[in-house]
Amino acid sequence: DVKVTQSSRYLVKRTGEKVFLECVQDMDHENMFWYRQDPGLGLRLIYFSYDVKMKEKGDIPEGYSVSREKKERFSLILESASTNQTSMYLCASSRTRFPDTQYFGPGTRLTVL
Amino acid sequence: GQNIDQPTEMTATEGAIVQINCTYQTSGFNGLFWYQQHAGEAPTFLSYNVLDGLEEKGRFSSFLSRSKGYSYLLLKELQMKDSASYLCAVRDQDGGYNKLIFGAGTRLAVHP
């Protein structure tokens, strides 16, 4: 079974803090994704990566950055957390070749005070 | 633009059949996924359609009509554990990359 893990299930931070969300997958998947999930809006893609040290902006990259130094690890960084970044953050991974089903981690619920 | 619509909430009775609809408008359609998400948990893959027609997998079936921009997820012999959100997601080819665009999800409540 594919396993995608995230470093924290719940996180509380203060406005202006730098926040790191870590994601690790154990299936040697090439592709990794970061989403946020908000009520009524569904999952929205923040950033994705198709290879080590490679990153692409998703639909809502503002206020976020990412790092992929190793194939199995994809980090989401909030340089200066703001209250509108309070959300559920979900990491996913997939292989490049068909079928490229995305497998999700359990999510991190981040609250910014 | 890109748009995916599905009902916000549905209720059904244990043992019954329920159909969850999804309509979409995307520029580079390349397949459609259904995911199940229980409260507080990760979405898990249910089904995938890229060609028109019905895909059946046990109690769950998914249908796609590309010309109509329409899909549905059919759940038969409903069980209490089927109470969850069901997410419709379209694979959209954009700039050489395939991305998933998600609908807001349909929250299904199954009652005894």
PDB file of C-alpha atoms in Angstrom:
ATOM      1  CA  ASP A   1       0.000   0.000   0.000  1.00  0.00           C
ATOM      2  CA  VAL A   2       1.070   3.526  -0.756  1.00  0.00           C
ATOM      3  CA  LYS A   3       1.784   5.483   2.347  1.00  0.00           C
ATOM      4  CA  VAL A   4       1.898   9.269   2.475  1.00  0.00           C
ATOM      5  CA  THR A   5       2.676  10.768   5.857  1.00  0.00           C
ATOM      6  CA  GLN A   6       2.569  14.340   7.074  1.00  0.00           C
ATOM      7  CA  SER A   7       4.591  15.637   9.979  1.00  0.00           C
ATOM      8  CA  SER A   8       1.712  16.936  12.091  1.00  0.00           C
ATOM      9  CA  ARG A   9      -2.050  16.378  12.279  1.00  0.00           C
ATOM     10  CA  TYR A  10      -2.681  19.624  14.128  1.00  0.00           C
ATOM     11  CA  LEU A  11      -0.587  22.780  14.295  1.00  0.00           C
ATOM     12  CA  VAL A  12      -1.179  26.160  15.915  1.00  0.00           C
ATOM     13  CA  LYS A  13       1.034  29.088  14.947  1.00  0.00           C
ATOM     14  CA  ARG A  14       1.045  32.844  15.411  1.00  0.00           C
ATOM     15  CA  THR A  15       0.787  35.476  12.707  1.00  0.00           C
ATOM     16  CA  GLY A  16       4.193  36.178  11.201  1.00  0.00           C
ATOM     17  CA  GLU A  17       5.771  32.872  12.160  1.00  0.00           C
ATOM     18  CA  LYS A  18       7.569  30.732   9.592  1.00  0.00           C
ATOM     19  CA  VAL A  19       5.820  27.381   9.221  1.00  0.00           C
ATOM     20  CA  PHE A  20       7.129  24.148   7.723  1.00  0.00           C
ATOM     21  CA  LEU A  21       4.796  21.334   6.698  1.00  0.00           C
ATOM     22  CA  GLU A  22       6.549  18.112   5.786  1.00  0.00           C
ATOM     23  CA  CYS A  23       5.308  15.293   3.577  1.00  0.00           C
ATOM     24  CA  VAL A  24       6.963  11.938   2.927  1.00  0.00           C
ATOM     25  CA  GLN A  25       5.873   9.154   0.562  1.00  0.00           C
ATOM     26  CA  ASP A  26       7.296   5.651   0.490  1.00  0.00           C
ATOM     27  CA  MET A  27       6.358   4.454  -3.024  1.00  0.00           C
ATOM     28  CA  ASP A  28       9.075   6.094  -5.090  1.00  0.00           C
ATOM     29  CA  HIS A  29       6.505   8.360  -6.754  1.00  0.00           C
ATOM     30  CA  GLU A  30       7.848  11.043  -9.061  1.00  0.00           C
ATOM     31  CA  ASN A  31       5.017  13.519  -8.498  1.00  0.00           C
ATOM     32  CA  MET A  32       4.059  15.291  -5.295  1.00  0.00           C
ATOM     33  CA  PHE A  33       1.394  17.910  -4.592  1.00  0.00           C
ATOM     34  CA  TRP A  34       0.285  20.313  -1.878  1.00  0.00           C
ATOM     35  CA  TYR A  35      -3.384  21.284  -1.567  1.00  0.00           C
ATOM     36  CA  ARG A  36      -5.416  23.250   0.906  1.00  0.00           C
ATOM     37  CA  GLN A  37      -9.006  22.310   1.651  1.00  0.00           C
ATOM     38  CA  ASP A  38     -11.551  24.842   2.841  1.00  0.00           C
ATOM     39  CA  PRO A  39     -15.304  24.379   3.354  1.00  0.00           C
ATOM     40  CA  GLY A  40     -17.278  25.075   0.200  1.00  0.00           C
ATOM     41  CA  LEU A  41     -14.149  25.498  -1.916  1.00  0.00           C
ATOM     42  CA  GLY A  42     -12.854  21.963  -2.262  1.00  0.00           C
ATOM     43  CA  LEU A  43      -9.200  21.124  -2.674  1.00  0.00           C
ATOM     44  CA  ARG A  44      -7.092  23.824  -4.286  1.00  0.00           C
ATOM     45  CA  LEU A  45      -3.613  23.161  -5.632  1.00  0.00           C
ATOM     46  CA  ILE A  46      -0.847  25.269  -4.099  1.00  0.00           C
ATOM     47  CA  TYR A  47       2.338  23.817  -5.618  1.00  0.00           C
ATOM     48  CA  PHE A  48       3.422  20.594  -7.250  1.00  0.00           C
ATOM     49  CA  SER A  49       6.660  18.899  -8.188  1.00  0.00           C
ATOM     50  CA  TYR A  50       7.402  16.381 -10.922  1.00  0.00           C
ATOM     51  CA  ASP A  51      11.004  15.719  -9.976  1.00  0.00           C
ATOM     52  CA  VAL A  52      13.628  16.409  -7.354  1.00  0.00           C
ATOM     53  CA  LYS A  53      14.489  20.117  -7.091  1.00  0.00           C
ATOM     54  CA  MET A  54      11.688  20.913  -9.518  1.00  0.00           C
ATOM     55  CA  LYS A  55       8.558  22.874  -8.586  1.00  0.00           C
ATOM     56  CA  GLU A  56       5.597  24.373 -10.363  1.00  0.00           C
ATOM     57  CA  LYS A  57       3.017  26.856  -9.109  1.00  0.00           C
ATOM     58  CA  GLY A  58      -0.507  25.618  -8.744  1.00  0.00           C
ATOM     59  CA  ASP A  59      -3.626  27.734  -8.613  1.00  0.00           C
ATOM     60  CA  ILE A  60      -2.990  29.549  -5.307  1.00  0.00           C
ATOM     61  CA  PRO A  61       0.787  29.801  -4.688  1.00  0.00           C
ATOM     62  CA  GLU A  62       0.798  33.256  -3.111  1.00  0.00           C
ATOM     63  CA  GLY A  63       2.213  33.243   0.405  1.00  0.00           C
ATOM     64  CA  TYR A  64       3.717  29.773   0.029  1.00  0.00           C
ATOM     65  CA  SER A  65       6.938  28.201  -1.163  1.00  0.00           C
ATOM     66  CA  VAL A  66       8.080  24.581  -1.463  1.00  0.00           C
ATOM     67  CA  SER A  67      11.213  22.500  -1.344  1.00  0.00           C
ATOM     68  CA  ARG A  68      11.970  19.089  -2.803  1.00  0.00           C
ATOM     69  CA  GLU A  69      15.531  18.077  -2.051  1.00  0.00           C
ATOM     70  CA  LYS A  70      14.812  14.331  -2.059  1.00  0.00           C
ATOM     71  CA  LYS A  71      12.385  12.327  -4.136  1.00  0.00           C
ATOM     72  CA  GLU A  72      10.369  11.089  -1.168  1.00  0.00           C
ATOM     73  CA  ARG A  73      10.019  14.422   0.643  1.00  0.00           C
ATOM     74  CA  PHE A  74       8.081  17.557  -0.309  1.00  0.00           C
ATOM     75  CA  SER A  75       7.929  20.478   2.087  1.00  0.00           C
ATOM     76  CA  LEU A  76       5.464  23.380   2.133  1.00  0.00           C
ATOM     77  CA  ILE A  77       6.713  26.613   3.678  1.00  0.00           C
ATOM     78  CA  LEU A  78       4.691  29.554   4.897  1.00  0.00           C
ATOM     79  CA  GLU A  79       7.310  32.324   5.099  1.00  0.00           C
ATOM     80  CA  SER A  80       5.141  34.561   7.294  1.00  0.00           C
ATOM     81  CA  ALA A  81       1.924  32.911   8.387  1.00  0.00           C
ATOM     82  CA  SER A  82      -1.303  34.891   8.193  1.00  0.00           C
ATOM     83  CA  THR A  83      -4.762  34.177   9.574  1.00  0.00           C
ATOM     84  CA  ASN A  84      -6.162  33.535   6.075  1.00  0.00           C
ATOM     85  CA  GLN A  85      -3.812  30.573   5.827  1.00  0.00           C
ATOM     86  CA  THR A  86      -5.754  28.760   8.526  1.00  0.00           C
ATOM     87  CA  SER A  87      -6.844  25.630   6.674  1.00  0.00           C
ATOM     88  CA  MET A  88      -6.470  21.885   6.194  1.00  0.00           C
ATOM     89  CA  TYR A  89      -3.337  21.114   4.187  1.00  0.00           C
ATOM     90  CA  LEU A  90      -3.178  17.882   2.226  1.00  0.00           C
ATOM     91  CA  CYS A  91      -0.164  16.368   0.541  1.00  0.00           C
ATOM     92  CA  ALA A  92      -0.493  13.857  -2.292  1.00  0.00           C
ATOM     93  CA  SER A  93       1.780  11.799  -4.499  1.00  0.00           C
ATOM     94  CA  SER A  94       1.457   9.904  -7.764  1.00  0.00           C
ATOM     95  CA  ARG A  95       3.617   8.172 -10.295  1.00  0.00           C
ATOM     96  CA  THR A  96       4.136   9.820 -13.662  1.00  0.00           C
ATOM     97  CA  ARG A  97       3.035   6.987 -15.887  1.00  0.00           C
ATOM     98  CA  PHE A  98      -0.604   5.941 -16.243  1.00  0.00           C
ATOM     99  CA  PRO A  99      -2.575   5.591 -14.096  1.00  0.00           C
ATOM    100  CA  ASP A 100      -1.482   8.635 -12.181  1.00  0.00           C
ATOM    101  CA  THR A 101      -3.913   8.236  -9.303  1.00  0.00           C
ATOM    102  CA  GLN A 102      -3.062  10.623  -6.499  1.00  0.00           C
ATOM    103  CA  TYR A 103      -2.677   9.205  -2.995  1.00  0.00           C
ATOM    104  CA  PHE A 104      -3.242  11.561  -0.099  1.00  0.00           C
ATOM    105  CA  GLY A 105      -1.716  11.990   3.313  1.00  0.00           C
ATOM    106  CA  PRO A 106      -3.916  12.390   6.429  1.00  0.00           C
ATOM    107  CA  GLY A 107      -3.708  16.192   6.362  1.00  0.00           C
ATOM    108  CA  THR A 108      -2.461  18.889   8.698  1.00  0.00           C
ATOM    109  CA  ARG A 109      -5.000  21.215  10.238  1.00  0.00           C
ATOM    110  CA  LEU A 110      -3.172  24.519  10.644  1.00  0.00           C
ATOM    111  CA  THR A 111      -4.561  27.321  12.773  1.00  0.00           C
ATOM    112  CA  VAL A 112      -2.893  30.735  12.583  1.00  0.00           C
ATOM    113  CA  LEU A 113      -3.769  33.028  15.474  1.00  0.00           C
TER     114      LEU A 113
ATOM    115  CA  GLY B   1     -12.592  28.890 -17.379  1.00  0.00           C
ATOM    116  CA  GLN B   2     -12.597  25.765 -15.272  1.00  0.00           C
ATOM    117  CA  ASN B   3     -15.614  24.803 -13.227  1.00  0.00           C
ATOM    118  CA  ILE B   4     -16.799  21.662 -11.478  1.00  0.00           C
ATOM    119  CA  ASP B   5     -20.254  21.481  -9.915  1.00  0.00           C
ATOM    120  CA  GLN B   6     -21.703  18.875  -7.598  1.00  0.00           C
ATOM    121  CA  PRO B   7     -24.489  19.043  -4.995  1.00  0.00           C
ATOM    122  CA  THR B   8     -23.402  20.196  -1.563  1.00  0.00           C
ATOM    123  CA  GLU B   9     -25.357  17.670   0.484  1.00  0.00           C
ATOM    124  CA  MET B  10     -27.443  14.540  -0.009  1.00  0.00           C
ATOM    125  CA  THR B  11     -29.220  12.169   2.325  1.00  0.00           C
ATOM    126  CA  ALA B  12     -30.217   8.561   1.737  1.00  0.00           C
ATOM    127  CA  THR B  13     -31.457   5.503   3.588  1.00  0.00           C
ATOM    128  CA  GLU B  14     -29.417   2.449   4.455  1.00  0.00           C
ATOM    129  CA  GLY B  15     -29.856  -0.225   1.771  1.00  0.00           C
ATOM    130  CA  ALA B  16     -30.973   2.248  -0.891  1.00  0.00           C
ATOM    131  CA  ILE B  17     -29.254   3.531  -4.046  1.00  0.00           C
ATOM    132  CA  VAL B  18     -27.935   7.073  -4.427  1.00  0.00           C
ATOM    133  CA  GLN B  19     -26.550   8.906  -7.454  1.00  0.00           C
ATOM    134  CA  ILE B  20     -24.158  11.819  -7.023  1.00  0.00           C
ATOM    135  CA  ASN B  21     -23.849  14.012 -10.097  1.00  0.00           C
ATOM    136  CA  CYS B  22     -20.901  16.079 -11.283  1.00  0.00           C
ATOM    137  CA  THR B  23     -20.783  18.511 -14.194  1.00  0.00           C
ATOM    138  CA  TYR B  24     -17.596  20.079 -15.405  1.00  0.00           C
ATOM    139  CA  GLN B  25     -16.162  22.644 -17.796  1.00  0.00           C
ATOM    140  CA  THR B  26     -12.431  22.454 -18.434  1.00  0.00           C
ATOM    141  CA  SER B  27     -10.192  23.320 -21.346  1.00  0.00           C
ATOM    142  CA  GLY B  28      -8.025  20.200 -21.465  1.00  0.00           C
ATOM    143  CA  PHE B  29     -10.128  17.315 -20.129  1.00  0.00           C
ATOM    144  CA  ASN B  30      -8.068  14.187 -19.674  1.00  0.00           C
ATOM    145  CA  GLY B  31     -10.039  11.957 -17.304  1.00  0.00           C
ATOM    146  CA  LEU B  32     -12.265  12.127 -14.228  1.00  0.00           C
ATOM    147  CA  PHE B  33     -11.733  10.736 -10.717  1.00  0.00           C
ATOM    148  CA  TRP B  34     -14.030  10.130  -7.776  1.00  0.00           C
ATOM    149  CA  TYR B  35     -12.629  10.187  -4.251  1.00  0.00           C
ATOM    150  CA  GLN B  36     -14.254   9.382  -0.902  1.00  0.00           C
ATOM    151  CA  GLN B  37     -13.344  11.415   2.169  1.00  0.00           C
ATOM    152  CA  HIS B  38     -14.540  10.563   5.658  1.00  0.00           C
ATOM    153  CA  ALA B  39     -14.610  13.429   8.124  1.00  0.00           C
ATOM    154  CA  GLY B  40     -11.118  14.270   9.347  1.00  0.00           C
ATOM    155  CA  GLU B  41      -9.452  11.777   7.028  1.00  0.00           C
ATOM    156  CA  ALA B  42      -7.574  11.811   3.719  1.00  0.00           C
ATOM    157  CA  PRO B  43      -9.415  11.439   0.416  1.00  0.00           C
ATOM    158  CA  THR B  44      -9.175   7.892  -0.923  1.00  0.00           C
ATOM    159  CA  PHE B  45      -9.460   6.873  -4.565  1.00  0.00           C
ATOM    160  CA  LEU B  46     -12.746   5.303  -5.680  1.00  0.00           C
ATOM    161  CA  SER B  47     -12.879   5.325  -9.479  1.00  0.00           C
ATOM    162  CA  TYR B  48     -11.479   6.691 -12.708  1.00  0.00           C
ATOM    163  CA  ASN B  49     -13.153   7.291 -16.099  1.00  0.00           C
ATOM    164  CA  VAL B  50     -11.489   8.535 -19.253  1.00  0.00           C
ATOM    165  CA  LEU B  51     -13.813   7.019 -21.885  1.00  0.00           C
ATOM    166  CA  ASP B  52     -17.584   7.375 -22.083  1.00  0.00           C
ATOM    167  CA  GLY B  53     -19.581   4.764 -20.274  1.00  0.00           C
ATOM    168  CA  LEU B  54     -19.979   3.009 -16.985  1.00  0.00           C
ATOM    169  CA  GLU B  55     -17.193   1.613 -14.801  1.00  0.00           C
ATOM    170  CA  GLU B  56     -18.389  -0.786 -12.121  1.00  0.00           C
ATOM    171  CA  LYS B  57     -16.476  -1.709  -9.002  1.00  0.00           C
ATOM    172  CA  GLY B  58     -18.498  -3.649  -6.455  1.00  0.00           C
ATOM    173  CA  ARG B  59     -21.200  -1.477  -4.915  1.00  0.00           C
ATOM    174  CA  PHE B  60     -19.814   1.634  -6.589  1.00  0.00           C
ATOM    175  CA  SER B  61     -20.141   2.587 -10.269  1.00  0.00           C
ATOM    176  CA  SER B  62     -19.070   5.705 -12.116  1.00  0.00           C
ATOM    177  CA  PHE B  63     -20.373   7.016 -15.419  1.00  0.00           C
ATOM    178  CA  LEU B  64     -18.890   9.539 -17.822  1.00  0.00           C
ATOM    179  CA  SER B  65     -20.262  11.446 -20.804  1.00  0.00           C
ATOM    180  CA  ARG B  66     -17.511  13.634 -22.257  1.00  0.00           C
ATOM    181  CA  SER B  67     -19.812  15.319 -24.785  1.00  0.00           C
ATOM    182  CA  LYS B  68     -22.125  16.465 -21.970  1.00  0.00           C
ATOM    183  CA  GLY B  69     -19.372  17.263 -19.463  1.00  0.00           C
ATOM    184  CA  TYR B  70     -21.150  15.014 -16.975  1.00  0.00           C
ATOM    185  CA  SER B  71     -20.351  12.213 -14.598  1.00  0.00           C
ATOM    186  CA  TYR B  72     -22.136  10.436 -11.791  1.00  0.00           C
ATOM    187  CA  LEU B  73     -21.162   8.146  -8.955  1.00  0.00           C
ATOM    188  CA  LEU B  74     -23.705   5.467  -8.132  1.00  0.00           C
ATOM    189  CA  LEU B  75     -23.671   3.836  -4.717  1.00  0.00           C
ATOM    190  CA  LYS B  76     -25.781   0.715  -4.247  1.00  0.00           C
ATOM    191  CA  GLU B  77     -26.869  -1.134  -1.097  1.00  0.00           C
ATOM    192  CA  LEU B  78     -25.911   1.847   1.014  1.00  0.00           C
ATOM    193  CA  GLN B  79     -24.250   1.214   4.350  1.00  0.00           C
ATOM    194  CA  MET B  80     -23.829   3.557   7.287  1.00  0.00           C
ATOM    195  CA  LYS B  81     -20.079   3.639   6.625  1.00  0.00           C
ATOM    196  CA  ASP B  82     -20.772   5.253   3.240  1.00  0.00           C
ATOM    197  CA  SER B  83     -21.560   8.496   5.070  1.00  0.00           C
ATOM    198  CA  ALA B  84     -18.735  10.687   3.781  1.00  0.00           C
ATOM    199  CA  SER B  85     -17.907  13.429   1.312  1.00  0.00           C
ATOM    200  CA  TYR B  86     -17.522  12.417  -2.317  1.00  0.00           C
ATOM    201  CA  LEU B  87     -15.161  14.494  -4.407  1.00  0.00           C
ATOM    202  CA  CYS B  88     -15.327  14.761  -8.182  1.00  0.00           C
ATOM    203  CA  ALA B  89     -11.963  15.693  -9.748  1.00  0.00           C
ATOM    204  CA  VAL B  90     -11.123  16.358 -13.383  1.00  0.00           C
ATOM    205  CA  ARG B  91      -7.655  15.760 -14.772  1.00  0.00           C
ATOM    206  CA  ASP B  92      -6.853  18.828 -16.842  1.00  0.00           C
ATOM    207  CA  GLN B  93      -3.856  19.137 -19.104  1.00  0.00           C
ATOM    208  CA  ASP B  94      -2.317  22.552 -18.646  1.00  0.00           C
ATOM    209  CA  GLY B  95       1.041  23.602 -20.052  1.00  0.00           C
ATOM    210  CA  GLY B  96       2.231  20.046 -20.504  1.00  0.00           C
ATOM    211  CA  TYR B  97       1.291  18.985 -16.983  1.00  0.00           C
ATOM    212  CA  ASN B  98      -1.724  17.031 -15.790  1.00  0.00           C
ATOM    213  CA  LYS B  99      -3.411  18.633 -12.798  1.00  0.00           C
ATOM    214  CA  LEU B 100      -6.467  17.609 -10.836  1.00  0.00           C
ATOM    215  CA  ILE B 101      -9.217  20.164 -10.428  1.00  0.00           C
ATOM    216  CA  PHE B 102     -11.561  19.283  -7.580  1.00  0.00           C
ATOM    217  CA  GLY B 103     -15.193  20.047  -7.026  1.00  0.00           C
ATOM    218  CA  ALA B 104     -16.241  21.237  -3.566  1.00  0.00           C
ATOM    219  CA  GLY B 105     -17.504  17.770  -2.691  1.00  0.00           C
ATOM    220  CA  THR B 106     -20.904  16.246  -1.869  1.00  0.00           C
ATOM    221  CA  ARG B 107     -21.544  15.381   1.758  1.00  0.00           C
ATOM    222  CA  LEU B 108     -23.648  12.205   1.906  1.00  0.00           C
ATOM    223  CA  ALA B 109     -25.493  11.248   5.073  1.00  0.00           C
ATOM    224  CA  VAL B 110     -26.839   7.686   5.256  1.00  0.00           C
ATOM    225  CA  HIS B 111     -29.655   7.150   7.757  1.00  0.00           C
ATOM    226  CA  PRO B 112     -30.952   3.872   9.214  1.00  0.00           C
TER     227      PRO B 112
END
